[in-house]
PDB file of C-alpha atoms in Angstrom:
ATOM      1  CA  MET A 372       4.820 -24.552  24.672  1.00 65.00           C
ATOM      2  CA  LEU A 373       8.104 -23.139  23.506  1.00 62.00           C
ATOM      3  CA  LYS A 374       7.178 -23.979  19.924  1.00 67.00           C
ATOM      4  CA  THR A 375       3.919 -22.065  20.361  1.00 70.00           C
ATOM      5  CA  MET A 376       5.682 -18.948  21.755  1.00 55.00           C
ATOM      6  CA  LEU A 377       8.253 -19.030  18.984  1.00 55.00           C
ATOM      7  CA  THR A 378       5.583 -19.311  16.329  1.00 65.00           C
ATOM      8  CA  ALA A 379       3.604 -16.449  17.879  1.00 56.00           C
ATOM      9  CA  ALA A 380       6.827 -14.284  18.046  1.00 54.00           C
ATOM     10  CA  ALA A 381       7.566 -15.057  14.407  1.00 55.00           C
ATOM     11  CA  LEU A 382       4.091 -14.079  13.263  1.00 51.00           C
ATOM     12  CA  PHE A 383       4.295 -10.852  15.269  1.00 51.00           C
ATOM     13  CA  VAL A 384       7.595  -9.971  13.604  1.00 48.00           C
ATOM     14  CA  ALA A 385       6.322 -10.832  10.206  1.00 50.00           C
ATOM     15  CA  ALA A 386       3.184  -8.615  10.647  1.00 49.00           C
ATOM     16  CA  THR A 387       5.075  -5.563  12.113  1.00 45.00           C
ATOM     17  CA  PRO A 388       6.915  -4.109   9.076  1.00 47.00           C
ATOM     18  CA  PRO A 389       3.804  -3.222   7.060  1.00 48.00           C
ATOM     19  CA  ALA A 390       2.515  -1.143   9.983  1.00 45.00           C
ATOM     20  CA  PHE A 391       5.761   0.857  10.052  1.00 42.00           C
ATOM     21  CA  ALA A 392       5.780   1.222   6.269  1.00 52.00           C
ATOM     22  CA  LEU A 393       2.252   2.667   6.353  1.00 55.00           C
ATOM     23  CA  SER A 394       3.318   5.314   8.770  1.00 61.00           C
ATOM     24  CA  ASP A 395       6.093   6.425   6.335  1.00 82.00           C
ATOM     25  CA  ILE A 396       3.661   7.233   3.558  1.00 85.00           C
ATOM     26  CA  VAL A 397       2.882  10.872   3.030  1.00 90.00           C
ATOM     27  CA  CYS A 398      -0.437  11.438   1.347  1.00 91.00           C
ATOM     28  CA  ASP A 399       0.003  14.544  -0.783  1.00 92.00           C
ATOM     29  CA  GLN A 400      -0.278  15.446  -4.472  1.00 93.00           C
ATOM     30  CA  SER A 401       3.449  15.012  -5.076  1.00 93.00           C
ATOM     31  CA  ASN A 402       3.482  11.399  -3.909  1.00 93.00           C
ATOM     32  CA  MET A 403       0.250  10.705  -5.588  1.00 93.00           C
ATOM     33  CA  SER A 404       1.784  11.767  -8.929  1.00 93.00           C
ATOM     34  CA  LYS A 405       4.772   9.497  -8.363  1.00 93.00           C
ATOM     35  CA  LEU A 406       2.530   6.598  -7.495  1.00 93.00           C
ATOM     36  CA  GLU A 407       0.418   7.220 -10.575  1.00 93.00           C
ATOM     37  CA  LYS A 408       3.577   7.054 -12.690  1.00 94.00           C
ATOM     38  CA  ASP A 409       4.616   3.773 -10.979  1.00 92.00           C
ATOM     39  CA  VAL A 410       1.161   2.246 -11.510  1.00 92.00           C
ATOM     40  CA  LYS A 411       1.312   3.126 -15.254  1.00 93.00           C
ATOM     41  CA  SER A 412       4.517   1.154 -15.501  1.00 92.00           C
ATOM     42  CA  ILE A 413       3.072  -2.095 -14.067  1.00 91.00           C
ATOM     43  CA  LYS A 414       3.141  -4.827 -16.797  1.00 91.00           C
ATOM     44  CA  ASP A 415       0.775  -7.330 -15.237  1.00 91.00           C
ATOM     45  CA  GLU A 416      -2.778  -6.276 -16.265  1.00 92.00           C
ATOM     46  CA  MET A 417      -4.433  -7.784 -13.111  1.00 92.00           C
ATOM     47  CA  LYS A 418      -2.041  -5.984 -10.776  1.00 92.00           C
ATOM     48  CA  LYS A 419      -2.314  -2.838 -12.812  1.00 93.00           C
ATOM     49  CA  ASP A 420      -6.155  -2.884 -12.644  1.00 94.00           C
ATOM     50  CA  TYR A 421      -5.968  -3.461  -8.847  1.00 94.00           C
ATOM     51  CA  ALA A 422      -3.497  -0.691  -8.378  1.00 94.00           C
ATOM     52  CA  ASN A 423      -5.520   1.728 -10.496  1.00 95.00           C
ATOM     53  CA  LYS A 424      -8.628   1.065  -8.386  1.00 95.00           C
ATOM     54  CA  GLU A 425      -6.673   1.623  -5.154  1.00 94.00           C
ATOM     55  CA  LEU A 426      -5.145   4.773  -6.643  1.00 94.00           C
ATOM     56  CA  ALA A 427      -8.583   6.145  -7.471  1.00 95.00           C
ATOM     57  CA  MET A 428      -9.753   5.518  -3.910  1.00 95.00           C
ATOM     58  CA  ALA A 429      -6.555   7.200  -2.596  1.00 95.00           C
ATOM     59  CA  LYS A 430      -7.248  10.235  -4.706  1.00 95.00           C
ATOM     60  CA  ASP A 431     -10.811  10.399  -3.393  1.00 96.00           C
ATOM     61  CA  ALA A 432      -9.541  10.136   0.156  1.00 95.00           C
ATOM     62  CA  LEU A 433      -6.949  12.900  -0.509  1.00 94.00           C
ATOM     63  CA  ALA A 434      -9.716  15.175  -1.816  1.00 94.00           C
ATOM     64  CA  LEU A 435     -11.717  14.516   1.422  1.00 95.00           C
ATOM     65  CA  ASN A 436      -8.595  15.085   3.582  1.00 94.00           C
ATOM     66  CA  ASP A 437      -8.902  11.559   5.032  1.00 93.00           C
ATOM     67  CA  SER A 438      -5.207  10.957   5.619  1.00 92.00           C
ATOM     68  CA  ASP A 439      -5.558   7.436   7.137  1.00 93.00           C
ATOM     69  CA  LYS A 440      -7.704   6.157   4.252  1.00 94.00           C
ATOM     70  CA  CYS A 441      -5.442   7.816   1.711  1.00 94.00           C
ATOM     71  CA  LYS A 442      -2.368   6.183   3.174  1.00 94.00           C
ATOM     72  CA  THR A 443      -4.038   2.757   3.235  1.00 93.00           C
ATOM     73  CA  HIS A 444      -5.122   2.976  -0.387  1.00 93.00           C
ATOM     74  CA  MET A 445      -1.694   4.284  -1.489  1.00 93.00           C
ATOM     75  CA  SER A 446      -0.079   1.416   0.282  1.00 92.00           C
ATOM     76  CA  ASN A 447      -2.439  -1.065  -1.419  1.00 92.00           C
ATOM     77  CA  ALA A 448      -1.704   0.512  -4.809  1.00 91.00           C
ATOM     78  CA  MET A 449       2.046   0.108  -4.139  1.00 89.00           C
ATOM     79  CA  LYS A 450       1.528  -3.577  -3.537  1.00 85.00           C
ATOM     80  CA  GLY A 451       0.313  -3.940  -7.085  1.00 72.00           C
ATOM     81  CA  ASN A 452       3.888  -3.216  -8.154  1.00 64.00           C
ATOM     82  CA  ASP A 453       5.413  -5.882  -5.850  1.00 63.00           C
ATOM     83  CA  PRO A 454       7.042  -8.755  -7.674  1.00 54.00           C
ATOM     84  CA  MET A 455       5.176 -11.241  -5.534  1.00 47.00           C
TER      85      MET A 455
END
């Protein structure tokens, strides 16, 4: 029982930081330009392709003033630059 509760707590803690990180993203043209520059610097072609697709969807969401969708796609594009 204790093992189950500790495992559940660990999973909760592991899943929490991305939610906070998403709330820190500001979906505006300035940040979109910075992200575009970061995406261009990605060396791994698969990650770069993924990030470019997410960036395009973020730009579309920005044009439609859909802040939540824009933040999600910006976050996904940033993950393309993660070393993992």
